[in-house]
mmCIF file of C-alpha atoms and ligand atoms in Angstrom:
data_model
loop_
_atom_site.group_PDB
_atom_site.id
_atom_site.type_symbol
_atom_site.label_atom_id
_atom_site.label_comp_id
_atom_site.label_asym_id
_atom_site.label_seq_id
_atom_site.Cartn_x
_atom_site.Cartn_y
_atom_site.Cartn_z
ATOM 1 C CA MET A 1 61.641 -38.898 -3.723
ATOM 2 C CA THR A 2 59.106 -37.965 -6.429
ATOM 3 C CA THR A 3 55.354 -39.331 -6.578
ATOM 4 C CA VAL A 4 54.695 -41.400 -9.863
ATOM 5 C CA PRO A 5 50.904 -40.123 -10.404
ATOM 6 C CA ASP A 6 48.977 -42.563 -11.705
ATOM 7 C CA ASP A 7 45.968 -42.445 -9.793
ATOM 8 C CA GLU A 8 43.910 -39.867 -7.782
ATOM 9 C CA ALA A 9 45.668 -39.708 -4.680
ATOM 10 C CA SER A 10 48.959 -39.306 -6.513
ATOM 11 C CA VAL A 11 48.165 -36.372 -8.705
ATOM 12 C CA THR A 12 47.286 -34.530 -5.687
ATOM 13 C CA GLN A 13 50.739 -35.057 -4.117
ATOM 14 C CA CYS A 14 52.281 -34.048 -7.397
ATOM 15 C CA ILE A 15 50.149 -30.594 -8.100
ATOM 16 C CA LEU A 16 51.867 -30.091 -4.514
ATOM 17 C CA GLU A 17 55.497 -31.366 -5.859
ATOM 18 C CA ALA A 18 54.842 -29.452 -9.032
ATOM 19 C CA ARG A 19 54.087 -25.882 -6.783
ATOM 20 C CA ILE A 20 57.352 -26.568 -4.832
ATOM 21 C CA ARG A 21 59.029 -27.244 -7.761
ATOM 22 C CA LEU A 22 58.470 -24.207 -9.297
ATOM 23 C CA LYS A 23 58.623 -21.941 -6.434
ATOM 24 C CA ASN A 24 62.089 -23.598 -5.702
ATOM 25 C CA ALA A 25 63.326 -22.533 -9.316
ATOM 26 C CA LEU A 26 62.104 -19.213 -8.914
ATOM 27 C CA GLN A 27 63.982 -18.360 -5.336
ATOM 28 C CA THR A 28 66.845 -19.824 -6.842
ATOM 29 C CA CYS A 29 66.960 -17.229 -9.846
ATOM 30 C CA LYS A 30 65.982 -14.607 -7.001
ATOM 31 C CA ARG A 31 62.339 -13.839 -9.202
ATOM 32 C CA ASN A 32 59.357 -13.481 -7.531
ATOM 33 C CA THR A 33 57.216 -16.259 -6.503
ATOM 34 C CA ASP A 34 54.306 -15.367 -8.357
ATOM 35 C CA ALA A 35 56.252 -14.470 -11.379
ATOM 36 C CA ALA A 36 55.406 -17.983 -13.322
ATOM 37 C CA GLN A 37 51.967 -20.028 -13.257
ATOM 38 C CA LEU A 38 51.458 -23.630 -13.721
ATOM 39 C CA LEU A 39 49.683 -24.716 -16.681
ATOM 40 C CA ALA A 40 48.334 -28.351 -15.884
ATOM 41 C CA VAL A 41 48.545 -30.532 -19.648
ATOM 42 C CA SER A 42 46.172 -33.157 -19.409
ATOM 43 C CA LYS A 43 46.070 -34.369 -23.161
ATOM 44 C CA THR A 44 45.165 -38.343 -22.457
ATOM 45 C CA LYS A 45 43.946 -37.743 -19.289
ATOM 46 C CA PRO A 46 40.485 -38.665 -17.710
ATOM 47 C CA ALA A 47 38.365 -35.744 -16.761
ATOM 48 C CA SER A 48 38.264 -37.484 -13.266
ATOM 49 C CA LEU A 49 42.110 -36.763 -12.874
ATOM 50 C CA LEU A 50 41.644 -33.320 -13.987
ATOM 51 C CA ARG A 51 38.437 -32.709 -11.559
ATOM 52 C CA VAL A 52 41.316 -33.990 -8.736
ATOM 53 C CA ALA A 53 43.672 -31.096 -9.577
ATOM 54 C CA TRP A 54 41.323 -28.663 -9.709
ATOM 55 C CA ASN A 55 40.385 -29.760 -5.851
ATOM 56 C CA SER A 56 43.753 -28.952 -5.292
ATOM 57 C CA GLY A 57 43.534 -25.711 -6.381
ATOM 58 C CA GLN A 58 44.905 -26.139 -10.481
ATOM 59 C CA ARG A 59 42.732 -23.836 -13.013
ATOM 60 C CA ALA A 60 44.645 -23.669 -15.880
ATOM 61 C CA PHE A 61 44.555 -26.730 -17.879
ATOM 62 C CA GLY A 62 46.435 -26.975 -21.255
ATOM 63 C CA GLU A 63 44.601 -29.659 -24.083
ATOM 64 C CA ASN A 64 46.168 -30.173 -27.431
ATOM 65 C CA TYR A 65 43.048 -32.750 -29.262
ATOM 66 C CA LEU A 66 39.804 -30.523 -29.635
ATOM 67 C CA GLN A 67 37.518 -33.384 -29.276
ATOM 68 C CA GLU A 68 38.819 -34.895 -26.212
ATOM 69 C CA ALA A 69 39.028 -31.656 -24.565
ATOM 70 C CA LEU A 70 35.305 -30.471 -25.633
ATOM 71 C CA ASP A 71 34.484 -33.563 -24.125
ATOM 72 C CA LYS A 72 36.135 -33.068 -21.056
ATOM 73 C CA GLN A 73 35.073 -29.783 -20.721
ATOM 74 C CA GLN A 74 31.325 -31.210 -20.794
ATOM 75 C CA ALA A 75 32.414 -33.582 -18.229
ATOM 76 C CA LEU A 76 33.793 -30.626 -15.957
ATOM 77 C CA SER A 77 31.188 -27.923 -16.912
ATOM 78 C CA ASP A 78 30.300 -27.796 -13.158
ATOM 79 C CA LEU A 79 33.784 -26.288 -12.214
ATOM 80 C CA THR A 80 33.083 -22.877 -13.650
ATOM 81 C CA ASP A 81 36.367 -21.038 -12.970
ATOM 82 C CA ILE A 82 38.515 -23.190 -14.712
ATOM 83 C CA GLU A 83 40.737 -22.097 -17.406
ATOM 84 C CA TRP A 84 40.868 -23.775 -20.863
ATOM 85 C CA HIS A 85 44.208 -23.748 -22.970
ATOM 86 C CA PHE A 86 44.365 -24.872 -26.273
ATOM 87 C CA ILE A 87 48.218 -25.847 -26.743
ATOM 88 C CA GLY A 88 47.973 -28.486 -29.873
ATOM 89 C CA PRO A 89 48.366 -28.043 -33.553
ATOM 90 C CA ILE A 90 45.285 -26.039 -35.573
ATOM 91 C CA GLN A 91 43.653 -27.057 -38.480
ATOM 92 C CA SER A 92 41.712 -24.882 -39.686
ATOM 93 C CA ASN A 93 38.269 -26.412 -39.578
ATOM 94 C CA LYS A 94 38.590 -26.580 -35.776
ATOM 95 C CA THR A 95 39.082 -22.661 -35.358
ATOM 96 C CA ARG A 96 35.742 -21.802 -34.402
ATOM 97 C CA ALA A 97 35.188 -24.494 -31.946
ATOM 98 C CA ILE A 98 38.721 -23.475 -30.016
ATOM 99 C CA ALA A 99 37.549 -19.761 -30.906
ATOM 100 C CA GLU A 100 34.363 -20.450 -28.583
ATOM 101 C CA HIS A 101 35.755 -22.954 -26.094
ATOM 102 C CA PHE A 102 39.069 -21.752 -24.649
ATOM 103 C CA THR A 103 40.121 -18.727 -22.606
ATOM 104 C CA TRP A 104 43.892 -19.150 -24.603
ATOM 105 C CA VAL A 105 45.835 -20.581 -27.610
ATOM 106 C CA HIS A 106 48.780 -20.990 -27.331
ATOM 107 C CA THR A 107 50.073 -22.417 -31.018
ATOM 108 C CA VAL A 108 48.916 -19.543 -33.559
ATOM 109 C CA GLU A 109 51.694 -19.982 -36.187
ATOM 110 C CA ARG A 110 49.460 -18.836 -39.027
ATOM 111 C CA ASP A 111 47.946 -15.828 -40.344
ATOM 112 C CA LYS A 112 44.755 -17.428 -41.557
ATOM 113 C CA ILE A 113 44.334 -19.579 -38.302
ATOM 114 C CA ALA A 114 44.326 -16.375 -36.612
ATOM 115 C CA ARG A 115 41.754 -14.082 -38.902
ATOM 116 C CA ARG A 116 39.600 -17.077 -38.566
ATOM 117 C CA LEU A 117 40.220 -17.436 -34.660
ATOM 118 C CA SER A 118 39.685 -13.753 -34.295
ATOM 119 C CA GLU A 119 35.733 -13.730 -36.454
ATOM 120 C CA GLN A 120 34.909 -16.839 -34.457
ATOM 121 C CA ARG A 121 35.514 -15.523 -31.412
ATOM 122 C CA PRO A 122 32.293 -15.254 -30.013
ATOM 123 C CA ALA A 123 30.780 -10.995 -29.697
ATOM 124 C CA ALA A 124 29.932 -12.053 -25.760
ATOM 125 C CA SER A 125 33.260 -12.948 -24.864
ATOM 126 C CA ASP A 126 36.582 -11.579 -23.875
ATOM 127 C CA PRO A 127 39.327 -11.620 -26.886
ATOM 128 C CA LEU A 128 41.067 -14.953 -27.074
ATOM 129 C CA ASN A 129 44.582 -14.713 -25.340
ATOM 130 C CA VAL A 130 47.021 -15.576 -28.098
ATOM 131 C CA CYS A 131 50.582 -16.765 -28.154
ATOM 132 C CA LEU A 132 52.710 -17.172 -31.181
ATOM 133 C CA GLN A 133 54.290 -20.617 -31.682
ATOM 134 C CA VAL A 134 57.883 -19.807 -32.746
ATOM 135 C CA ASN A 135 60.304 -22.714 -33.816
ATOM 136 C CA VAL A 136 63.409 -21.653 -32.330
ATOM 137 C CA SER A 137 65.337 -24.679 -32.902
ATOM 138 C CA GLY A 138 64.713 -24.089 -36.744
ATOM 139 C CA GLU A 139 63.788 -27.869 -37.060
ATOM 140 C CA ALA A 140 62.213 -28.513 -40.388
ATOM 141 C CA SER A 141 59.595 -30.833 -38.959
ATOM 142 C CA LYS A 142 58.638 -28.752 -35.959
ATOM 143 C CA ALA A 143 55.830 -26.210 -35.703
ATOM 144 C CA GLY A 144 55.866 -22.555 -35.295
ATOM 145 C CA ILE A 145 56.891 -19.883 -37.094
ATOM 146 C CA ALA A 146 60.709 -18.982 -37.918
ATOM 147 C CA PRO A 147 61.937 -16.135 -35.835
ATOM 148 C CA GLU A 148 62.233 -13.789 -38.791
ATOM 149 C CA GLU A 149 58.971 -14.205 -39.263
ATOM 150 C CA LEU A 150 57.708 -13.206 -35.775
ATOM 151 C CA MET A 151 56.942 -9.599 -36.469
ATOM 152 C CA ALA A 152 55.052 -9.694 -39.612
ATOM 153 C CA LEU A 153 52.751 -12.042 -38.052
ATOM 154 C CA ALA A 154 52.529 -9.883 -34.824
ATOM 155 C CA ASP A 155 51.768 -7.153 -37.056
ATOM 156 C CA ILE A 156 48.591 -9.415 -37.788
ATOM 157 C CA VAL A 157 47.693 -10.301 -35.005
ATOM 158 C CA MET A 158 47.826 -7.070 -32.694
ATOM 159 C CA ALA A 159 45.094 -5.319 -35.503
ATOM 160 C CA LEU A 160 42.737 -8.520 -34.913
ATOM 161 C CA PRO A 161 39.934 -7.036 -32.846
ATOM 162 C CA ASN A 162 39.189 -10.341 -31.122
ATOM 163 C CA LEU A 163 42.621 -11.796 -30.462
ATOM 164 C CA ASN A 164 44.679 -10.449 -27.514
ATOM 165 C CA LEU A 165 48.300 -10.957 -28.459
ATOM 166 C CA ARG A 166 49.690 -11.983 -25.087
ATOM 167 C CA GLY A 167 53.248 -13.470 -25.766
ATOM 168 C CA LEU A 168 55.377 -16.181 -27.487
ATOM 169 C CA MET A 169 55.462 -20.257 -27.207
ATOM 170 C CA THR A 170 57.954 -22.741 -27.787
ATOM 171 C CA ILE A 171 58.764 -26.488 -28.039
ATOM 172 C CA PRO A 172 62.223 -26.284 -28.172
ATOM 173 C CA ALA A 173 63.780 -29.209 -30.012
ATOM 174 C CA PRO A 174 64.299 -32.737 -27.371
ATOM 175 C CA CYS A 175 68.197 -32.436 -26.801
ATOM 176 C CA GLY A 176 69.834 -36.122 -25.342
ATOM 177 C CA PRO A 177 70.946 -36.668 -21.733
ATOM 178 C CA ASP A 178 74.318 -35.757 -22.325
ATOM 179 C CA ALA A 179 73.311 -32.037 -23.838
ATOM 180 C CA SER A 180 75.291 -29.320 -21.877
ATOM 181 C CA GLU A 181 72.894 -26.971 -20.013
ATOM 182 C CA GLU A 182 73.989 -24.048 -22.526
ATOM 183 C CA THR A 183 72.332 -26.593 -25.092
ATOM 184 C CA LYS A 184 69.364 -26.946 -22.994
ATOM 185 C CA ARG A 185 68.726 -23.034 -22.443
ATOM 186 C CA ALA A 186 70.067 -21.962 -25.834
ATOM 187 C CA PRO A 187 66.327 -21.690 -27.236
ATOM 188 C CA PHE A 188 64.653 -20.325 -23.858
ATOM 189 C CA ARG A 189 66.791 -17.118 -24.275
ATOM 190 C CA GLN A 190 66.335 -16.894 -28.028
ATOM 191 C CA LEU A 191 62.534 -16.746 -27.118
ATOM 192 C CA HIS A 192 62.999 -14.214 -24.208
ATOM 193 C CA GLU A 193 64.835 -11.982 -26.805
ATOM 194 C CA MET A 194 62.090 -12.415 -28.643
ATOM 195 C CA LEU A 195 59.872 -11.307 -26.467
ATOM 196 C CA ASN A 196 61.551 -8.016 -25.093
ATOM 197 C CA GLN A 197 61.584 -6.774 -29.355
ATOM 198 C CA LEU A 198 57.648 -7.555 -29.405
ATOM 199 C CA GLN A 199 57.407 -5.371 -26.483
ATOM 200 C CA ALA A 200 59.952 -2.969 -27.462
ATOM 201 C CA ARG A 201 57.533 -2.645 -30.480
ATOM 202 C CA TYR A 202 54.154 -2.780 -28.822
ATOM 203 C CA PRO A 203 55.105 -0.540 -25.802
ATOM 204 C CA GLN A 204 51.005 -0.246 -24.839
ATOM 205 C CA ALA A 205 50.273 -3.723 -25.552
ATOM 206 C CA CYS A 206 50.251 -6.321 -22.436
ATOM 207 C CA ILE A 207 52.592 -8.818 -24.018
ATOM 208 C CA ASP A 208 53.837 -10.253 -20.669
ATOM 209 C CA THR A 209 53.849 -14.153 -21.525
ATOM 210 C CA LEU A 210 56.471 -16.831 -22.279
ATOM 211 C CA SER A 211 55.057 -20.021 -22.510
ATOM 212 C CA MET A 212 57.527 -22.376 -22.157
ATOM 213 C CA GLY A 213 59.176 -25.020 -20.373
ATOM 214 C CA MET A 214 57.872 -28.700 -20.122
ATOM 215 C CA SER A 215 58.452 -31.423 -17.080
ATOM 216 C CA ALA A 216 62.052 -31.944 -18.374
ATOM 217 C CA ASP A 217 63.262 -28.639 -18.473
ATOM 218 C CA LEU A 218 61.375 -26.451 -15.842
ATOM 219 C CA GLU A 219 64.334 -25.234 -14.434
ATOM 220 C CA ALA A 220 65.949 -23.953 -17.522
ATOM 221 C CA ALA A 221 63.051 -22.692 -18.189
ATOM 222 C CA ILE A 222 62.622 -20.362 -15.209
ATOM 223 C CA ASP A 223 65.964 -19.103 -15.210
ATOM 224 C CA GLU A 224 65.489 -17.855 -18.792
ATOM 225 C CA GLY A 225 62.128 -15.860 -17.849
ATOM 226 C CA ALA A 226 59.433 -18.351 -18.468
ATOM 227 C CA THR A 227 55.898 -16.689 -16.911
ATOM 228 C CA LEU A 228 54.211 -20.045 -17.844
ATOM 229 C CA VAL A 229 55.473 -23.639 -17.758
ATOM 230 C CA ARG A 230 53.661 -26.406 -19.471
ATOM 231 C CA LEU A 231 53.976 -29.507 -17.188
ATOM 232 C CA GLY A 232 52.036 -32.969 -18.729
ATOM 233 C CA THR A 233 53.768 -35.762 -16.901
ATOM 234 C CA ALA A 234 55.096 -34.604 -13.864
ATOM 235 C CA ILE A 235 51.563 -33.763 -12.720
ATOM 236 C CA PHE A 236 49.595 -36.722 -14.129
ATOM 237 C CA GLY A 237 52.091 -39.239 -15.421
ATOM 238 C CA ALA A 238 53.302 -40.935 -18.287
ATOM 239 C CA ARG A 239 50.894 -40.864 -21.265
ATOM 240 C CA ASP A 240 49.609 -43.636 -23.081
ATOM 241 C CA TYR A 241 48.321 -42.767 -26.410
ATOM 242 C CA SER A 242 47.233 -46.027 -27.126
ATOM 243 C CA ALA A 243 44.308 -46.026 -24.720
ATOM 244 C CA THR A 244 42.967 -43.224 -26.665
ATOM 245 C CA SER A 245 41.690 -41.681 -29.874
HETATM 246 C C1 PLP B 1 51.972 -32.658 -24.135
HETATM 247 C C2 PLP B 1 52.557 -31.326 -23.940
HETATM 248 C C3 PLP B 1 53.189 -30.721 -22.743
HETATM 249 C C4 PLP B 1 53.469 -30.720 -21.572
HETATM 250 O O1 PLP B 1 54.921 -31.944 -21.654
HETATM 251 P P1 PLP B 1 55.406 -33.002 -20.517
HETATM 252 O O2 PLP B 1 56.693 -33.261 -20.830
HETATM 253 O O3 PLP B 1 54.495 -34.331 -20.264
HETATM 254 O O4 PLP B 1 55.414 -31.963 -19.211
HETATM 255 C C5 PLP B 1 54.276 -29.361 -22.952
HETATM 256 N N1 PLP B 1 53.883 -28.482 -24.064
HETATM 257 C C6 PLP B 1 53.076 -28.706 -24.941
HETATM 258 C C7 PLP B 1 52.795 -28.172 -26.107
HETATM 259 C C8 PLP B 1 52.832 -30.229 -24.697
HETATM 260 O O5 PLP B 1 51.860 -30.505 -26.158
#
């Protein structure tokens, strides 16, 4: 039975279950149990629940909406080793606050945004870790660069002094309940191949991150090489968007 995370006690339980699920997925495909980490995706959830997750040992949190994230960072400013990842679409008027208040950005898809993030990263901070978001499924409506644009954007990001290119991120097109295992996996496999190409082009760089897999497809993503899975619902429960904004 899996727990439905809707309150503080269940978030604690769900964090434990998510860790076991990740470990099982890694063991099933004979990867090291520390080969991938959990990003707790906390959009629309109150700071109190993030604190519960932190108390259970979770350190990396993913947020999609800037103002909401800044409010939670304020509320949780006593948690010094918490690590904030920005995983939402980036408007250019938001780059300064993102560069100042996050350790990671998973959704870089335009050179202009990359340049602003680098320029606006505070000098006292370490370089901002970034993943390039790739639209592997090729949907017109979706965010991310096309696969053939990868190297051009990677070359630009590699040359920016205050960005540290760490890898690639994707959100595959939703596939229906009847989708075959192969349909589910194809975008993850393609992203992994692109990461291999990126590593071959920049063998000296620390390009080590495949940000892929969410609550519904963690196992497929892990089997295809994910190093960071982004879990929202499985940790914090269903999101109620009407309650926020
Ligand atoms: C919301 C979100 C997630 C979490 O999705 P779940 O299905 O709730 O696990 C992961 N990645 C991104 C980019 C998201 O916006």
